[in-house]
Amino acid sequence: MRPALLGAALGLGALAACVPADEALRLGSVQFTFKVSERTQEGIESSETLDGWSVRFDRVVLGFKTMTIGQVGVADVCSYRGRGAESDVVFDPRFGVVQTFNGLKPVLCPDVGIIFGPPGPETTLGAGVTSKDLVDLATGAPAHAIIEASASRERRPPDPPQVLRIALRFDTARTSSRFGGCRAAARGVRILEGERDEVSVRLAAEHLFRDAISPGAGLRVEAFALADALGDGDGMVTMEELDRIRLNRMPSVGDYSLPNGLSTDTLGDYVRVLYRFSFMFRTEDGLCVGNEPGSESSEASLPDD
């Protein structure tokens, strides 16, 4: 494998990034920009869920190490890894983060991946986060993602709306941290001479509310409300409460089953699997698929439609 740091540069801050006027792209270039889906940015309306809940995302934090570009089994064709081997960044994808690979030889690189991870000694803070976010990822079981949301549902007057806070912390030991097989109309990226391929990678946090593990599944919040009701009933549901409710106690609506078919797994297990399919590549139909937790491989298969 050739040196991994070839021409990689990590830029933070605004979503827009440009090539300096005096930089000549004599070879090729790929620029990856992390964003979020429209629903993650603007929220989910009650008309968009099957049970009448609306959702607003209050906090989105990711621990990002690097993008990878390559071709599995052919190391000499294209094999590039960014600066995550030396440093990483904690950031809010609603504000964006950019990683650019310059000076690449023209070639098709079908295997694009993402590596996340908990913060370490060389971690920097990106846009939209504070040192508290870094501490919250590092404290306890190391984590690489925190997603918090507020959900509400109207009830018949004079009852006030039902309100629920959702706090999800994805620890690295049990959650996908490597994503691969990134594809839209085609897999990966094609490096073209003198051109820059601008690629968006979007976190679609709304996918965590799917009632089945398939791309066309509906969105529901009631399962989270049930987990809180069976827990401490304080109006805030945590991953710990999701881990205490078995899938065989779920409402009859929706699928709520894992690919292994075990109904004794928990709602927390189910949400972690949904996280594997929550990163869109280039388009809304594009996808990067998460690895099995604990696996070094970034290759994974898509769920059935």
C-alpha positions as MATLAB code, in Angstrom:
seq = 'MRPALLGAALGLGALAACVPADEALRLGSVQFTFKVSERTQEGIESSETLDGWSVRFDRVVLGFKTMTIGQVGVADVCSYRGRGAESDVVFDPRFGVVQTFNGLKPVLCPDVGIIFGPPGPETTLGAGVTSKDLVDLATGAPAHAIIEASASRERRPPDPPQVLRIALRFDTARTSSRFGGCRAAARGVRILEGERDEVSVRLAAEHLFRDAISPGAGLRVEAFALADALGDGDGMVTMEELDRIRLNRMPSVGDYSLPNGLSTDTLGDYVRVLYRFSFMFRTEDGLCVGNEPGSESSEASLPDD';
ca = [
       0.000    0.000    0.000;
       1.343    3.415   -0.904;
       1.784    6.087    1.767;
      -1.594    6.943    3.166;
      -1.178   10.652    3.582;
      -0.849   11.536   -0.099;
      -2.155   15.034   -0.610;
      -4.776   14.882    2.124;
      -5.949   18.056    3.792;
      -8.683   18.464    6.376;
     -10.527   21.790    6.396;
     -12.983   22.851    9.100;
     -15.655   25.494    9.344;
     -18.070   26.568    6.637;
     -19.476   24.042    4.228;
     -18.146   25.888    1.218;
     -14.504   25.340    0.453;
     -12.562   26.361   -2.600;
      -9.256   25.697   -4.288;
      -6.734   28.521   -3.752;
      -6.281   30.589   -6.892;
      -2.654   29.566   -7.245;
      -3.316   25.825   -6.874;
      -3.148   23.939  -10.159;
      -4.959   20.614  -10.215;
      -2.572   18.992  -12.642;
      -3.636   15.550  -11.527;
      -7.005   14.893   -9.927;
      -8.801   15.738   -6.698;
     -11.677   14.593   -4.521;
     -13.362   16.774   -1.933;
     -15.680   15.185    0.631;
     -18.092   17.478    2.471;
     -20.001   16.202    5.488;
     -23.512   17.561    5.821;
     -26.859   16.371    7.176;
     -30.103   15.487    5.468;
     -32.859   18.067    5.162;
     -34.911   16.336    7.870;
     -31.946   16.307   10.258;
     -31.419   20.007    9.605;
     -35.049   21.153    9.608;
     -36.743   18.426   11.641;
     -39.450   15.848   10.986;
     -43.021   17.111   10.694;
     -45.865   15.209   12.361;
     -47.294   14.453    8.918;
     -44.064   12.626    8.047;
     -44.343   10.054   10.843;
     -46.835    7.210   11.028;
     -47.841    7.987   14.614;
     -48.191   11.769   14.506;
     -45.001   12.745   16.325;
     -42.832   15.649   15.204;
     -39.085   15.632   15.881;
     -36.433   18.337   16.125;
     -32.747   17.463   16.366;
     -31.104   19.485   19.135;
     -27.603   18.045   19.243;
     -25.583   16.142   16.650;
     -21.942   15.312   17.411;
     -19.603   13.007   15.491;
     -16.033   11.889   16.146;
     -14.486   11.762   12.659;
     -11.117   10.294   11.747;
     -10.854   10.104    7.962;
     -12.264    9.208    4.584;
     -10.578    6.372    2.719;
     -10.268    5.832   -1.036;
      -9.147    2.545   -2.551;
      -9.809   -0.662   -4.386;
     -10.057   -3.742   -2.221;
      -7.383   -6.280   -3.119;
      -5.535   -3.946   -5.508;
      -3.306   -1.789   -3.325;
      -1.193   -0.325   -6.123;
      -4.106    1.178   -8.085;
      -5.527    3.622   -5.550;
      -5.002    3.575   -1.814;
      -5.415    6.835    0.039;
      -6.168    7.550    3.655;
      -6.481   10.999    5.166;
      -4.933   12.539    8.235;
      -7.066   10.600   10.695;
      -4.092    8.340   11.357;
      -2.479   11.288   13.159;
      -5.363   13.512   14.199;
      -9.140   13.552   14.171;
     -11.957   16.001   14.763;
     -15.168   16.186   16.772;
     -17.745   18.226   14.867;
     -21.425   18.942   14.288;
     -22.262   17.879   10.708;
     -24.997   20.515   10.564;
     -22.107   22.983   10.321;
     -20.055   20.721    8.092;
     -16.534   19.466    7.739;
     -14.434   19.091    4.589;
     -11.666   16.662    3.714;
      -9.823   17.037    0.419;
      -7.458   14.681   -1.387;
      -5.277   16.464   -3.968;
      -2.683   15.249   -6.443;
      -4.311   11.914   -7.290;
      -3.579    9.963  -10.448;
      -6.638    9.529  -12.699;
      -8.209    6.174  -11.862;
     -11.468    4.564  -10.747;
     -11.477    3.977   -6.973;
     -14.599    1.920   -6.245;
     -14.095    1.457   -2.511;
     -14.748    4.636   -0.528;
     -15.128    4.471    3.230;
     -15.470    6.529    6.394;
     -13.775    5.946    9.731;
     -15.220    7.401   12.930;
     -13.870    7.027   16.434;
     -13.905    8.436   19.959;
     -11.664   11.412   20.716;
      -7.985   10.908   21.493;
      -4.957   13.008   22.482;
      -4.735   14.696   19.061;
      -8.445   15.444   18.635;
      -9.411   18.953   17.525;
     -12.776   20.708   17.866;
     -14.680   21.463   14.697;
     -17.508   23.838   13.993;
     -20.577   23.751   16.211;
     -19.079   21.852   19.174;
     -17.426   22.672   22.486;
     -15.069   20.888   24.842;
     -18.152   19.475   26.615;
     -18.985   17.481   23.498;
     -15.499   16.007   23.489;
     -15.778   15.125   27.193;
     -19.215   13.546   26.701;
     -17.836   11.289   23.965;
     -14.792   10.289   26.005;
     -16.427    9.777   29.406;
     -17.497    6.230   30.214;
     -17.530    3.752   27.339;
     -15.818    5.673   24.492;
     -18.317    6.860   21.881;
     -18.144    8.426   18.430;
     -21.677    9.806   18.040;
     -24.246   11.648   20.128;
     -27.676   12.477   18.723;
     -30.292   14.235   20.829;
     -33.783   15.250   19.782;
     -37.068   16.675   21.059;
     -40.313   14.990   20.006;
     -43.886   16.115   20.532;
     -47.359   14.903   19.667;
     -50.656   16.759   19.884;
     -53.392   15.349   22.110;
     -57.063   16.138   22.432;
     -57.738   19.397   24.294;
     -57.488   20.250   27.085;
     -54.538   17.846   27.373;
     -51.229   19.517   26.491;
     -48.997   18.019   23.777;
     -47.034   14.933   24.739;
     -43.337   15.834   24.865;
     -40.360   13.489   24.835;
     -36.620   14.135   24.947;
     -34.424   11.553   23.222;
     -30.728   11.242   24.108;
     -28.786    8.671   22.097;
     -25.092    8.028   22.729;
     -23.460    5.525   20.377;
     -20.499    3.808   22.017;
     -17.852    2.466   19.667;
     -17.779   -1.057   21.115;
     -21.391   -1.720   20.041;
     -21.882    0.710   17.146;
     -20.542    0.804   13.590;
     -17.508    3.084   13.366;
     -16.316    2.075    9.888;
     -18.494    2.576    6.826;
     -17.734    1.252    3.361;
     -19.146    0.324   -0.004;
     -20.151    3.967   -0.514;
     -22.290    4.153   -3.624;
     -24.892    6.211   -5.429;
     -25.492    5.473   -9.109;
     -22.056    3.808   -9.013;
     -19.596    2.779   -6.343;
     -16.816    5.025   -5.112;
     -15.189    7.887   -7.012;
     -13.493    8.329  -10.371;
     -10.392   10.517  -10.366;
     -10.234   12.639  -13.530;
      -7.201   14.612  -14.697;
      -7.459   18.286  -13.865;
     -10.866   17.928  -12.192;
     -12.172   17.877   -8.642;
     -14.956   15.459   -7.752;
     -17.068   17.134   -5.068;
     -18.830   14.496   -2.984;
     -21.368   15.045   -0.216;
     -21.775   12.631    2.686;
     -24.933   13.279    4.706;
     -26.003   11.990    8.095;
     -29.714   11.181    8.007;
     -30.541   10.986   11.714;
     -34.214   10.474   10.896;
     -33.310    6.930    9.831;
     -32.981    6.087   13.535;
     -36.796    6.257   13.751;
     -37.508    3.699   11.018;
     -39.907    0.947   12.074;
     -38.135   -1.641    9.903;
     -34.574   -2.107    8.687;
     -35.196   -1.299    5.046;
     -34.817    1.878    2.961;
     -38.558    2.351    2.482;
     -39.604    1.902    6.114;
     -41.872    4.402    7.846;
     -40.869    6.665   10.719;
     -42.295    6.165   14.226;
     -41.508    7.644   17.646;
     -43.948    5.671   19.811;
     -41.370    2.939   20.496;
     -39.146    5.513   22.210;
     -42.078    6.778   24.285;
     -42.821    3.192   25.306;
     -39.213    2.681   26.409;
     -39.467    5.755   28.629;
     -42.824    4.659   30.042;
     -41.386    1.253   30.931;
     -38.295    2.953   32.346;
     -38.379    5.875   34.736;
     -41.138    7.785   32.911;
     -39.358   11.116   33.275;
     -40.007   12.301   29.726;
     -36.446   11.602   28.572;
     -35.487    8.326   26.940;
     -31.851    7.266   26.912;
     -29.932    4.469   25.254;
     -29.857    2.709   28.628;
     -33.667    2.598   28.626;
     -33.708    1.357   25.025;
     -31.351   -1.428   26.101;
     -33.850   -2.581   28.729;
     -36.820   -3.147   26.413;
     -36.912   -6.379   24.404;
     -38.128   -6.308   20.833;
     -40.781   -8.894   21.658;
     -42.429   -6.242   23.859;
     -42.743   -3.785   20.986;
     -46.159   -2.729   19.604;
     -47.558   -4.878   16.825;
     -47.131   -2.042   14.317;
     -43.880   -1.934   12.391;
     -41.347   -4.686   11.945;
     -38.855   -3.995   14.756;
     -36.767   -7.075   14.099;
     -33.078   -7.528   13.463;
     -31.506   -9.354   10.510;
     -30.651  -12.235   12.866;
     -34.363  -12.665   13.601;
     -33.956  -12.626   17.376;
     -36.842  -10.944   19.182;
     -34.904  -11.156   22.441;
     -32.559   -8.414   21.298;
     -33.280   -4.938   22.593;
     -34.586   -1.734   21.104;
     -31.110   -0.317   21.708;
     -29.627   -3.076   19.515;
     -32.199   -2.238   16.852;
     -31.383    1.489   16.853;
     -27.660    0.723   16.598;
     -28.352   -1.353   13.495;
     -30.353    1.530   12.007;
     -27.308    3.738   12.585;
     -25.397    1.471   10.167;
     -27.629    2.728    7.358;
     -27.802    6.425    8.247;
     -25.091    7.927    6.012;
     -26.109    8.965    2.511;
     -23.482    9.178   -0.257;
     -23.893   11.889   -2.927;
     -27.703   11.553   -3.195;
     -30.677   10.598   -1.025;
     -30.554    7.133   -2.588;
     -26.803    6.769   -2.065;
     -25.459    4.952    0.965;
     -22.367    4.061    2.962;
     -22.942    0.898    5.006;
     -21.615    0.407    8.522;
     -19.485   -2.538    9.550;
     -20.390   -5.032   12.225;
     -19.163   -3.521   15.515;
     -15.685   -4.763   16.312;
     -14.909   -5.590   12.677;
     -12.084   -3.795   10.883;
     -13.758   -4.272    7.521;
     -15.529   -1.320    5.917;
     -17.381   -3.565    3.500;
     -20.978   -4.514    4.234;
     -24.065   -5.549    2.347;
     -27.210   -3.509    1.921;
     -30.422   -4.497    3.715;
     -33.218   -5.956    1.644;
     -35.699   -3.473    0.224;
];
